[in-house]
Amino acid sequence: MSAPSPVPTEKGILQFLQICDNLYPADAVEAPVEQQRRWYDALCARFDRPLPPDIIFADGMVQRIPIRRYRPRKIITRTILLYIHGGGFVVGSLESHHAICAEIADFAGAELVSVDYRLAPEYRWPAQTDDGFAVLKHLLAAGNKVVLIGDSAGGNLAAGLALRARDEALSGVVGQVLIYPTLGGDMDAGSYVEMAAAPGLTTADVAYYREILRAPEGNEIAEPLRASSVADLPPAFITVAHFDPLRDDGRHYAARLSAEGIEVWFREEPQMVHAWLRARHMSDGARDGFRAVCEAIGHFAML
């Protein structure tokens, strides 16, 4: 008899999971990609929120890459926030994280740029990191300081961009904020086993996303946990969910950064599941976690 799936007890996050189950099937990865995207868009729309008052946003292009710029009513720093959305490299868009990006920009008092990178399977790795890096280099070339931010797959891309910027001796990246990131951990150990059947994201789902991306195994940009060195990276804030197979990726990366002398803040949300950012207006734990994320971004933006 198999052990029961690990689940949180917080009322708000359980309500969030129920809504997710009704809109995004647990076996969604078995459906055609076009259907996955329709389900994901519907899920994102369900949790959409009005934007903060007076925030301005506009779509544009950097080279061939679509972006969206957010500018809050009060700018207190010239540092640019670069947001890279999650979605397993398969789903997600400028729309999927629209309100999240607007709220972060408003809280930090900073302009935010969101990247609509190319998705798999139409575009395999390294298209995703190359798109993000092109936008990052564009911002740095204009003399901006930049805070890298990403959730889930976007957290992977943000961590990889920090490594790429370091390796090319690009200055100006002042912080990296990684939200329940996937970083290339061992899928036969730790949280990948303990939380294999966690609600919202399973280890089998992670395996599917890795397979569809087709990043080369052991590549340190695709799998930052495999980096030969993390020295000289910008300071980091890493947050993970307890009920998430990706939990130990963030734990281990934070420990690795700290061991090599990088300033790092690590936070584990004890009642949270993967993708808890969407629950920030209905779960106490998600609300607190989102505020911590915003405070970290605001701190880095003032460096």
PDB file of C-alpha atoms in Angstrom:
ATOM      1  CA  MET A   1       0.000   0.000   0.000  1.00  0.00           C
ATOM      2  CA  SER A   2       1.492   3.348  -1.055  1.00  0.00           C
ATOM      3  CA  ALA A   3       2.012   6.122   1.458  1.00  0.00           C
ATOM      4  CA  PRO A   4      -0.472   9.013   1.339  1.00  0.00           C
ATOM      5  CA  SER A   5       0.580  12.087  -0.606  1.00  0.00           C
ATOM      6  CA  PRO A   6       2.082  14.797   1.607  1.00  0.00           C
ATOM      7  CA  VAL A   7      -0.261  17.754   1.919  1.00  0.00           C
ATOM      8  CA  PRO A   8      -0.282  21.032   3.868  1.00  0.00           C
ATOM      9  CA  THR A   9      -2.916  21.889   6.454  1.00  0.00           C
ATOM     10  CA  GLU A  10      -3.287  25.651   6.014  1.00  0.00           C
ATOM     11  CA  LYS A  11      -6.868  26.417   5.002  1.00  0.00           C
ATOM     12  CA  GLY A  12      -6.008  29.065   2.423  1.00  0.00           C
ATOM     13  CA  ILE A  13      -3.533  26.931   0.528  1.00  0.00           C
ATOM     14  CA  LEU A  14      -5.905  23.967   0.545  1.00  0.00           C
ATOM     15  CA  GLN A  15      -8.550  26.190  -1.021  1.00  0.00           C
ATOM     16  CA  PHE A  16      -5.991  27.297  -3.590  1.00  0.00           C
ATOM     17  CA  LEU A  17      -5.184  23.675  -4.445  1.00  0.00           C
ATOM     18  CA  GLN A  18      -8.863  22.848  -4.884  1.00  0.00           C
ATOM     19  CA  ILE A  19      -9.285  25.658  -7.385  1.00  0.00           C
ATOM     20  CA  CYS A  20      -6.143  24.535  -9.221  1.00  0.00           C
ATOM     21  CA  ASP A  21      -7.405  20.951  -9.391  1.00  0.00           C
ATOM     22  CA  ASN A  22     -10.644  22.146 -10.964  1.00  0.00           C
ATOM     23  CA  LEU A  23      -8.854  24.101 -13.690  1.00  0.00           C
ATOM     24  CA  TYR A  24      -5.570  22.293 -14.301  1.00  0.00           C
ATOM     25  CA  PRO A  25      -5.719  18.465 -14.266  1.00  0.00           C
ATOM     26  CA  ALA A  26      -3.156  16.580 -12.220  1.00  0.00           C
ATOM     27  CA  ASP A  27      -2.151  14.678 -15.375  1.00  0.00           C
ATOM     28  CA  ALA A  28      -1.957  17.806 -17.538  1.00  0.00           C
ATOM     29  CA  VAL A  29       1.505  16.936 -18.845  1.00  0.00           C
ATOM     30  CA  GLU A  30      -0.017  13.950 -20.658  1.00  0.00           C
ATOM     31  CA  ALA A  31      -2.139  16.266 -22.816  1.00  0.00           C
ATOM     32  CA  PRO A  32      -0.973  17.985 -26.011  1.00  0.00           C
ATOM     33  CA  VAL A  33       1.037  21.137 -25.357  1.00  0.00           C
ATOM     34  CA  GLU A  34      -1.663  23.363 -26.851  1.00  0.00           C
ATOM     35  CA  GLN A  35      -4.169  21.991 -24.347  1.00  0.00           C
ATOM     36  CA  GLN A  36      -1.720  22.441 -21.469  1.00  0.00           C
ATOM     37  CA  ARG A  37      -1.380  26.091 -22.419  1.00  0.00           C
ATOM     38  CA  ARG A  38      -5.141  26.605 -22.580  1.00  0.00           C
ATOM     39  CA  TRP A  39      -5.541  25.081 -19.105  1.00  0.00           C
ATOM     40  CA  TYR A  40      -2.668  27.164 -17.737  1.00  0.00           C
ATOM     41  CA  ASP A  41      -4.060  30.379 -19.203  1.00  0.00           C
ATOM     42  CA  ALA A  42      -7.442  29.639 -17.594  1.00  0.00           C
ATOM     43  CA  LEU A  43      -5.746  28.945 -14.265  1.00  0.00           C
ATOM     44  CA  CYS A  44      -3.793  32.187 -14.397  1.00  0.00           C
ATOM     45  CA  ALA A  45      -6.908  34.149 -15.321  1.00  0.00           C
ATOM     46  CA  ARG A  46      -8.740  32.712 -12.301  1.00  0.00           C
ATOM     47  CA  PHE A  47      -6.156  34.202  -9.933  1.00  0.00           C
ATOM     48  CA  ASP A  48      -5.737  37.472 -11.811  1.00  0.00           C
ATOM     49  CA  ARG A  49      -5.991  40.669  -9.777  1.00  0.00           C
ATOM     50  CA  PRO A  50      -6.495  44.363 -10.527  1.00  0.00           C
ATOM     51  CA  LEU A  51      -3.163  46.105 -10.932  1.00  0.00           C
ATOM     52  CA  PRO A  52      -1.899  48.555  -8.307  1.00  0.00           C
ATOM     53  CA  PRO A  53      -3.219  52.094  -8.834  1.00  0.00           C
ATOM     54  CA  ASP A  54      -1.473  54.259 -11.428  1.00  0.00           C
ATOM     55  CA  ILE A  55       0.993  51.621 -12.594  1.00  0.00           C
ATOM     56  CA  ILE A  56       1.859  51.948 -16.283  1.00  0.00           C
ATOM     57  CA  PHE A  57       2.818  49.036 -18.498  1.00  0.00           C
ATOM     58  CA  ALA A  58       3.684  48.750 -22.158  1.00  0.00           C
ATOM     59  CA  ASP A  59       4.763  45.967 -24.468  1.00  0.00           C
ATOM     60  CA  GLY A  60       7.891  46.220 -26.566  1.00  0.00           C
ATOM     61  CA  MET A  61      10.702  44.273 -28.143  1.00  0.00           C
ATOM     62  CA  VAL A  62      14.374  43.719 -27.420  1.00  0.00           C
ATOM     63  CA  GLN A  63      15.779  42.463 -30.689  1.00  0.00           C
ATOM     64  CA  ARG A  64      13.148  39.820 -31.577  1.00  0.00           C
ATOM     65  CA  ILE A  65      12.147  39.096 -27.961  1.00  0.00           C
ATOM     66  CA  PRO A  66       8.803  40.414 -26.643  1.00  0.00           C
ATOM     67  CA  ILE A  67       8.970  42.173 -23.299  1.00  0.00           C
ATOM     68  CA  ARG A  68       6.613  44.085 -21.046  1.00  0.00           C
ATOM     69  CA  ARG A  69       7.776  47.095 -19.009  1.00  0.00           C
ATOM     70  CA  TYR A  70       6.065  48.101 -15.773  1.00  0.00           C
ATOM     71  CA  ARG A  71       6.551  51.513 -14.223  1.00  0.00           C
ATOM     72  CA  PRO A  72       4.976  52.254 -10.816  1.00  0.00           C
ATOM     73  CA  ARG A  73       3.604  55.624  -9.826  1.00  0.00           C
ATOM     74  CA  LYS A  74       6.575  56.227  -7.521  1.00  0.00           C
ATOM     75  CA  ILE A  75      10.095  55.353  -8.636  1.00  0.00           C
ATOM     76  CA  ILE A  76      12.613  55.239  -5.779  1.00  0.00           C
ATOM     77  CA  THR A  77      15.490  53.463  -7.538  1.00  0.00           C
ATOM     78  CA  ARG A  78      16.912  53.406 -11.041  1.00  0.00           C
ATOM     79  CA  THR A  79      17.731  49.706 -10.754  1.00  0.00           C
ATOM     80  CA  ILE A  80      15.757  47.570 -13.226  1.00  0.00           C
ATOM     81  CA  LEU A  81      13.998  44.381 -12.143  1.00  0.00           C
ATOM     82  CA  LEU A  82      14.190  41.602 -14.755  1.00  0.00           C
ATOM     83  CA  TYR A  83      11.429  39.008 -14.272  1.00  0.00           C
ATOM     84  CA  ILE A  84      11.506  35.588 -15.933  1.00  0.00           C
ATOM     85  CA  HIS A  85       8.269  33.623 -15.578  1.00  0.00           C
ATOM     86  CA  GLY A  86       7.787  29.989 -14.636  1.00  0.00           C
ATOM     87  CA  GLY A  87       5.774  27.307 -16.391  1.00  0.00           C
ATOM     88  CA  GLY A  88       8.130  24.386 -16.907  1.00  0.00           C
ATOM     89  CA  PHE A  89       9.624  26.076 -20.007  1.00  0.00           C
ATOM     90  CA  VAL A  90       6.412  24.922 -21.760  1.00  0.00           C
ATOM     91  CA  VAL A  91       3.608  27.232 -20.593  1.00  0.00           C
ATOM     92  CA  GLY A  92       3.445  30.818 -19.370  1.00  0.00           C
ATOM     93  CA  SER A  93       3.675  34.238 -20.987  1.00  0.00           C
ATOM     94  CA  LEU A  94       3.642  37.948 -20.307  1.00  0.00           C
ATOM     95  CA  GLU A  95      -0.021  37.537 -19.348  1.00  0.00           C
ATOM     96  CA  SER A  96       0.434  34.641 -16.934  1.00  0.00           C
ATOM     97  CA  HIS A  97       2.500  36.699 -14.467  1.00  0.00           C
ATOM     98  CA  HIS A  98       1.044  40.129 -15.275  1.00  0.00           C
ATOM     99  CA  ALA A  99      -0.346  41.031 -11.854  1.00  0.00           C
ATOM    100  CA  ILE A 100       2.591  39.443 -10.020  1.00  0.00           C
ATOM    101  CA  CYS A 101       5.049  41.610 -11.958  1.00  0.00           C
ATOM    102  CA  ALA A 102       2.980  44.746 -11.426  1.00  0.00           C
ATOM    103  CA  GLU A 103       2.753  44.174  -7.670  1.00  0.00           C
ATOM    104  CA  ILE A 104       6.499  43.564  -7.378  1.00  0.00           C
ATOM    105  CA  ALA A 105       7.306  46.726  -9.330  1.00  0.00           C
ATOM    106  CA  ASP A 106       4.895  48.746  -7.207  1.00  0.00           C
ATOM    107  CA  PHE A 107       6.298  47.408  -3.928  1.00  0.00           C
ATOM    108  CA  ALA A 108       9.927  47.976  -4.914  1.00  0.00           C
ATOM    109  CA  GLY A 109       9.344  51.358  -6.533  1.00  0.00           C
ATOM    110  CA  ALA A 110      11.294  50.179  -9.547  1.00  0.00           C
ATOM    111  CA  GLU A 111      10.774  49.623 -13.236  1.00  0.00           C
ATOM    112  CA  LEU A 112      10.319  45.948 -14.069  1.00  0.00           C
ATOM    113  CA  VAL A 113      10.899  44.198 -17.382  1.00  0.00           C
ATOM    114  CA  SER A 114       9.176  40.847 -17.992  1.00  0.00           C
ATOM    115  CA  VAL A 115      10.552  38.548 -20.718  1.00  0.00           C
ATOM    116  CA  ASP A 116       8.413  36.473 -23.081  1.00  0.00           C
ATOM    117  CA  TYR A 117      11.093  33.900 -23.881  1.00  0.00           C
ATOM    118  CA  ARG A 118      10.587  31.129 -26.425  1.00  0.00           C
ATOM    119  CA  LEU A 119       8.933  27.953 -25.133  1.00  0.00           C
ATOM    120  CA  ALA A 120       9.570  24.240 -25.574  1.00  0.00           C
ATOM    121  CA  PRO A 121       8.962  21.997 -27.400  1.00  0.00           C
ATOM    122  CA  GLU A 122       8.870  24.381 -30.362  1.00  0.00           C
ATOM    123  CA  TYR A 123      12.180  25.803 -29.159  1.00  0.00           C
ATOM    124  CA  ARG A 124      14.568  23.615 -27.187  1.00  0.00           C
ATOM    125  CA  TRP A 125      17.347  24.711 -24.858  1.00  0.00           C
ATOM    126  CA  PRO A 126      19.269  27.067 -25.079  1.00  0.00           C
ATOM    127  CA  ALA A 127      16.619  29.283 -26.710  1.00  0.00           C
ATOM    128  CA  GLN A 128      15.145  30.191 -23.306  1.00  0.00           C
ATOM    129  CA  THR A 129      18.390  31.236 -21.639  1.00  0.00           C
ATOM    130  CA  ASP A 130      19.582  32.972 -24.807  1.00  0.00           C
ATOM    131  CA  ASP A 131      16.436  35.124 -24.897  1.00  0.00           C
ATOM    132  CA  GLY A 132      16.826  36.079 -21.262  1.00  0.00           C
ATOM    133  CA  PHE A 133      20.517  36.819 -21.707  1.00  0.00           C
ATOM    134  CA  ALA A 134      19.879  39.037 -24.711  1.00  0.00           C
ATOM    135  CA  VAL A 135      17.486  41.173 -22.662  1.00  0.00           C
ATOM    136  CA  LEU A 136      19.861  41.235 -19.686  1.00  0.00           C
ATOM    137  CA  LYS A 137      22.782  42.377 -21.845  1.00  0.00           C
ATOM    138  CA  HIS A 138      20.576  45.059 -23.418  1.00  0.00           C
ATOM    139  CA  LEU A 139      19.714  46.441 -19.978  1.00  0.00           C
ATOM    140  CA  LEU A 140      23.296  46.289 -18.703  1.00  0.00           C
ATOM    141  CA  ALA A 141      24.673  47.910 -21.869  1.00  0.00           C
ATOM    142  CA  ALA A 142      22.448  50.915 -21.147  1.00  0.00           C
ATOM    143  CA  GLY A 143      24.214  51.347 -17.814  1.00  0.00           C
ATOM    144  CA  ASN A 144      21.456  49.907 -15.634  1.00  0.00           C
ATOM    145  CA  LYS A 145      21.851  47.902 -12.492  1.00  0.00           C
ATOM    146  CA  VAL A 146      19.647  44.795 -12.646  1.00  0.00           C
ATOM    147  CA  VAL A 147      18.018  42.435 -10.148  1.00  0.00           C
ATOM    148  CA  LEU A 148      17.294  39.008 -11.658  1.00  0.00           C
ATOM    149  CA  ILE A 149      14.003  37.421 -10.551  1.00  0.00           C
ATOM    150  CA  GLY A 150      12.429  34.142 -11.576  1.00  0.00           C
ATOM    151  CA  ASP A 151       9.968  31.543 -10.323  1.00  0.00           C
ATOM    152  CA  SER A 152      10.243  27.807 -10.981  1.00  0.00           C
ATOM    153  CA  ALA A 153      11.601  27.421 -14.533  1.00  0.00           C
ATOM    154  CA  GLY A 154      12.186  31.163 -14.454  1.00  0.00           C
ATOM    155  CA  GLY A 155      14.250  30.695 -11.307  1.00  0.00           C
ATOM    156  CA  ASN A 156      16.408  28.254 -13.237  1.00  0.00           C
ATOM    157  CA  LEU A 157      16.854  30.794 -16.021  1.00  0.00           C
ATOM    158  CA  ALA A 158      17.607  33.634 -13.596  1.00  0.00           C
ATOM    159  CA  ALA A 159      20.289  31.588 -11.815  1.00  0.00           C
ATOM    160  CA  GLY A 160      21.788  30.640 -15.168  1.00  0.00           C
ATOM    161  CA  LEU A 161      21.832  34.279 -16.291  1.00  0.00           C
ATOM    162  CA  ALA A 162      23.738  35.245 -13.149  1.00  0.00           C
ATOM    163  CA  LEU A 163      26.353  32.616 -14.024  1.00  0.00           C
ATOM    164  CA  ARG A 164      26.533  33.746 -17.655  1.00  0.00           C
ATOM    165  CA  ALA A 165      26.924  37.399 -16.667  1.00  0.00           C
ATOM    166  CA  ARG A 166      29.730  36.483 -14.270  1.00  0.00           C
ATOM    167  CA  ASP A 167      31.490  34.335 -16.862  1.00  0.00           C
ATOM    168  CA  GLU A 168      31.371  37.147 -19.440  1.00  0.00           C
ATOM    169  CA  ALA A 169      32.520  39.709 -16.846  1.00  0.00           C
ATOM    170  CA  LEU A 170      29.363  41.782 -17.222  1.00  0.00           C
ATOM    171  CA  SER A 171      28.914  44.202 -14.338  1.00  0.00           C
ATOM    172  CA  GLY A 172      25.643  45.508 -12.956  1.00  0.00           C
ATOM    173  CA  VAL A 173      23.746  42.421 -11.726  1.00  0.00           C
ATOM    174  CA  VAL A 174      23.195  43.363  -8.096  1.00  0.00           C
ATOM    175  CA  GLY A 175      20.973  40.514  -6.886  1.00  0.00           C
ATOM    176  CA  GLN A 176      19.181  37.308  -7.808  1.00  0.00           C
ATOM    177  CA  VAL A 177      15.817  36.282  -6.385  1.00  0.00           C
ATOM    178  CA  LEU A 178      14.992  32.628  -6.999  1.00  0.00           C
ATOM    179  CA  ILE A 179      11.455  31.502  -6.157  1.00  0.00           C
ATOM    180  CA  TYR A 180      11.013  27.708  -5.820  1.00  0.00           C
ATOM    181  CA  PRO A 181      13.605  27.252  -8.585  1.00  0.00           C
ATOM    182  CA  THR A 182      14.453  24.087 -10.493  1.00  0.00           C
ATOM    183  CA  LEU A 183      18.237  23.854 -10.540  1.00  0.00           C
ATOM    184  CA  GLY A 184      19.081  20.348 -11.750  1.00  0.00           C
ATOM    185  CA  GLY A 185      18.997  18.356  -8.531  1.00  0.00           C
ATOM    186  CA  ASP A 186      19.202  14.569  -8.209  1.00  0.00           C
ATOM    187  CA  MET A 187      15.736  13.200  -8.937  1.00  0.00           C
ATOM    188  CA  ASP A 188      16.441   9.995  -7.019  1.00  0.00           C
ATOM    189  CA  ALA A 189      17.128  11.653  -3.672  1.00  0.00           C
ATOM    190  CA  GLY A 190      15.815  14.021  -1.040  1.00  0.00           C
ATOM    191  CA  SER A 191      12.689  16.037  -1.753  1.00  0.00           C
ATOM    192  CA  TYR A 192      12.319  14.471  -5.202  1.00  0.00           C
ATOM    193  CA  VAL A 193      11.575  11.215  -3.372  1.00  0.00           C
ATOM    194  CA  GLU A 194       9.899  12.599  -0.233  1.00  0.00           C
ATOM    195  CA  MET A 195       7.617  14.922  -2.214  1.00  0.00           C
ATOM    196  CA  ALA A 196       7.311  12.813  -5.376  1.00  0.00           C
ATOM    197  CA  ALA A 197       3.509  13.001  -5.212  1.00  0.00           C
ATOM    198  CA  ALA A 198       3.208  16.518  -3.782  1.00  0.00           C
ATOM    199  CA  PRO A 199       0.134  18.518  -4.830  1.00  0.00           C
ATOM    200  CA  GLY A 200       0.677  20.980  -7.654  1.00  0.00           C
ATOM    201  CA  LEU A 201       3.899  19.482  -8.991  1.00  0.00           C
ATOM    202  CA  THR A 202       5.165  15.905  -8.912  1.00  0.00           C
ATOM    203  CA  THR A 203       8.592  14.475  -9.570  1.00  0.00           C
ATOM    204  CA  ALA A 204       7.158  12.864 -12.711  1.00  0.00           C
ATOM    205  CA  ASP A 205       6.117  16.328 -13.891  1.00  0.00           C
ATOM    206  CA  VAL A 206       9.670  17.599 -13.346  1.00  0.00           C
ATOM    207  CA  ALA A 207      11.013  14.677 -15.383  1.00  0.00           C
ATOM    208  CA  TYR A 208       8.604  15.569 -18.207  1.00  0.00           C
ATOM    209  CA  TYR A 209       9.731  19.196 -18.259  1.00  0.00           C
ATOM    210  CA  ARG A 210      13.399  18.222 -18.277  1.00  0.00           C
ATOM    211  CA  GLU A 211      12.819  15.826 -21.144  1.00  0.00           C
ATOM    212  CA  ILE A 212      10.886  18.313 -23.238  1.00  0.00           C
ATOM    213  CA  LEU A 213      13.505  21.055 -22.744  1.00  0.00           C
ATOM    214  CA  ARG A 214      16.395  18.768 -23.775  1.00  0.00           C
ATOM    215  CA  ALA A 215      19.091  20.739 -22.014  1.00  0.00           C
ATOM    216  CA  PRO A 216      22.423  18.888 -21.961  1.00  0.00           C
ATOM    217  CA  GLU A 217      22.864  16.987 -18.710  1.00  0.00           C
ATOM    218  CA  GLY A 218      25.501  18.508 -16.476  1.00  0.00           C
ATOM    219  CA  ASN A 219      25.551  21.882 -18.241  1.00  0.00           C
ATOM    220  CA  GLU A 220      26.008  24.406 -15.455  1.00  0.00           C
ATOM    221  CA  ILE A 221      23.828  27.088 -17.050  1.00  0.00           C
ATOM    222  CA  ALA A 222      20.957  24.602 -17.454  1.00  0.00           C
ATOM    223  CA  GLU A 223      21.692  22.979 -14.064  1.00  0.00           C
ATOM    224  CA  PRO A 224      23.252  25.621 -11.781  1.00  0.00           C
ATOM    225  CA  LEU A 225      23.712  23.075  -8.998  1.00  0.00           C
ATOM    226  CA  ARG A 226      26.359  21.500 -11.248  1.00  0.00           C
ATOM    227  CA  ALA A 227      28.380  24.715 -11.561  1.00  0.00           C
ATOM    228  CA  SER A 228      32.081  24.167 -10.957  1.00  0.00           C
ATOM    229  CA  SER A 229      32.135  27.381  -8.924  1.00  0.00           C
ATOM    230  CA  VAL A 230      29.547  29.867  -7.715  1.00  0.00           C
ATOM    231  CA  ALA A 231      32.130  32.363  -6.499  1.00  0.00           C
ATOM    232  CA  ASP A 232      31.696  36.011  -7.474  1.00  0.00           C
ATOM    233  CA  LEU A 233      27.954  35.719  -8.057  1.00  0.00           C
ATOM    234  CA  PRO A 234      25.609  38.480  -6.869  1.00  0.00           C
ATOM    235  CA  PRO A 235      23.863  38.119  -3.492  1.00  0.00           C
ATOM    236  CA  ALA A 236      20.809  35.901  -3.540  1.00  0.00           C
ATOM    237  CA  PHE A 237      17.422  35.434  -1.942  1.00  0.00           C
ATOM    238  CA  ILE A 238      16.077  31.907  -2.387  1.00  0.00           C
ATOM    239  CA  THR A 239      12.668  30.746  -1.246  1.00  0.00           C
ATOM    240  CA  VAL A 240      11.247  27.240  -1.486  1.00  0.00           C
ATOM    241  CA  ALA A 241       8.014  25.451  -0.629  1.00  0.00           C
ATOM    242  CA  HIS A 242       8.117  22.569   1.828  1.00  0.00           C
ATOM    243  CA  PHE A 243       5.596  20.490  -0.160  1.00  0.00           C
ATOM    244  CA  ASP A 244       7.511  20.598  -3.425  1.00  0.00           C
ATOM    245  CA  PRO A 245       9.875  18.098  -5.084  1.00  0.00           C
ATOM    246  CA  LEU A 246      12.058  21.085  -6.045  1.00  0.00           C
ATOM    247  CA  ARG A 247      12.535  22.076  -2.401  1.00  0.00           C
ATOM    248  CA  ASP A 248      16.035  20.668  -2.033  1.00  0.00           C
ATOM    249  CA  ASP A 249      17.270  22.341  -5.218  1.00  0.00           C
ATOM    250  CA  GLY A 250      16.846  25.709  -3.521  1.00  0.00           C
ATOM    251  CA  ARG A 251      18.164  24.424  -0.192  1.00  0.00           C
ATOM    252  CA  HIS A 252      21.306  22.990  -1.733  1.00  0.00           C
ATOM    253  CA  TYR A 253      21.986  26.002  -3.938  1.00  0.00           C
ATOM    254  CA  ALA A 254      21.656  28.365  -0.987  1.00  0.00           C
ATOM    255  CA  ALA A 255      24.116  26.221   0.983  1.00  0.00           C
ATOM    256  CA  ARG A 256      26.500  26.143  -1.967  1.00  0.00           C
ATOM    257  CA  LEU A 257      26.407  29.918  -2.389  1.00  0.00           C
ATOM    258  CA  SER A 258      26.992  30.456   1.308  1.00  0.00           C
ATOM    259  CA  ALA A 259      29.894  27.994   1.384  1.00  0.00           C
ATOM    260  CA  GLU A 260      31.624  29.941  -1.409  1.00  0.00           C
ATOM    261  CA  GLY A 261      31.211  33.287   0.317  1.00  0.00           C
ATOM    262  CA  ILE A 262      28.118  34.634  -1.440  1.00  0.00           C
ATOM    263  CA  GLU A 263      25.649  36.566   0.694  1.00  0.00           C
ATOM    264  CA  VAL A 264      22.439  34.569   0.648  1.00  0.00           C
ATOM    265  CA  TRP A 265      19.077  34.686   2.383  1.00  0.00           C
ATOM    266  CA  PHE A 266      17.152  31.429   2.414  1.00  0.00           C
ATOM    267  CA  ARG A 267      13.509  30.966   3.324  1.00  0.00           C
ATOM    268  CA  GLU A 268      11.415  27.801   3.364  1.00  0.00           C
ATOM    269  CA  GLU A 269       7.646  28.190   3.463  1.00  0.00           C
ATOM    270  CA  PRO A 270       6.452  25.380   5.759  1.00  0.00           C
ATOM    271  CA  GLN A 271       2.846  25.223   4.500  1.00  0.00           C
ATOM    272  CA  MET A 272       3.400  26.106   0.872  1.00  0.00           C
ATOM    273  CA  VAL A 273       3.256  24.098  -2.347  1.00  0.00           C
ATOM    274  CA  HIS A 274       4.806  24.777  -5.734  1.00  0.00           C
ATOM    275  CA  ALA A 275       3.399  27.866  -7.482  1.00  0.00           C
ATOM    276  CA  TRP A 276       2.219  29.440  -4.227  1.00  0.00           C
ATOM    277  CA  LEU A 277       2.800  32.947  -5.671  1.00  0.00           C
ATOM    278  CA  ARG A 278      -0.693  32.699  -7.151  1.00  0.00           C
ATOM    279  CA  ALA A 279      -2.160  32.150  -3.689  1.00  0.00           C
ATOM    280  CA  ARG A 280      -0.719  35.381  -2.268  1.00  0.00           C
ATOM    281  CA  HIS A 281      -4.163  36.979  -1.876  1.00  0.00           C
ATOM    282  CA  MET A 282      -5.913  33.980  -0.311  1.00  0.00           C
ATOM    283  CA  SER A 283      -3.317  32.219   1.856  1.00  0.00           C
ATOM    284  CA  ASP A 284      -1.639  33.689   4.937  1.00  0.00           C
ATOM    285  CA  GLY A 285       1.536  31.733   4.255  1.00  0.00           C
ATOM    286  CA  ALA A 286       1.666  32.802   0.618  1.00  0.00           C
ATOM    287  CA  ARG A 287       0.960  36.414   1.585  1.00  0.00           C
ATOM    288  CA  ASP A 288       3.871  36.406   4.041  1.00  0.00           C
ATOM    289  CA  GLY A 289       6.125  34.653   1.550  1.00  0.00           C
ATOM    290  CA  PHE A 290       5.314  37.129  -1.204  1.00  0.00           C
ATOM    291  CA  ARG A 291       6.045  40.048   1.071  1.00  0.00           C
ATOM    292  CA  ALA A 292       9.424  38.518   1.922  1.00  0.00           C
ATOM    293  CA  VAL A 293      10.152  38.163  -1.799  1.00  0.00           C
ATOM    294  CA  CYS A 294       9.200  41.787  -2.437  1.00  0.00           C
ATOM    295  CA  GLU A 295      11.283  43.014   0.492  1.00  0.00           C
ATOM    296  CA  ALA A 296      14.327  41.126  -0.785  1.00  0.00           C
ATOM    297  CA  ILE A 297      13.852  42.571  -4.270  1.00  0.00           C
ATOM    298  CA  GLY A 298      13.505  46.039  -2.792  1.00  0.00           C
ATOM    299  CA  HIS A 299      16.698  45.536  -0.773  1.00  0.00           C
ATOM    300  CA  PHE A 300      18.740  44.450  -3.782  1.00  0.00           C
ATOM    301  CA  ALA A 301      17.293  47.263  -5.901  1.00  0.00           C
ATOM    302  CA  MET A 302      18.692  49.819  -3.461  1.00  0.00           C
ATOM    303  CA  LEU A 303      22.248  48.441  -3.519  1.00  0.00           C
TER     304      LEU A 303
END
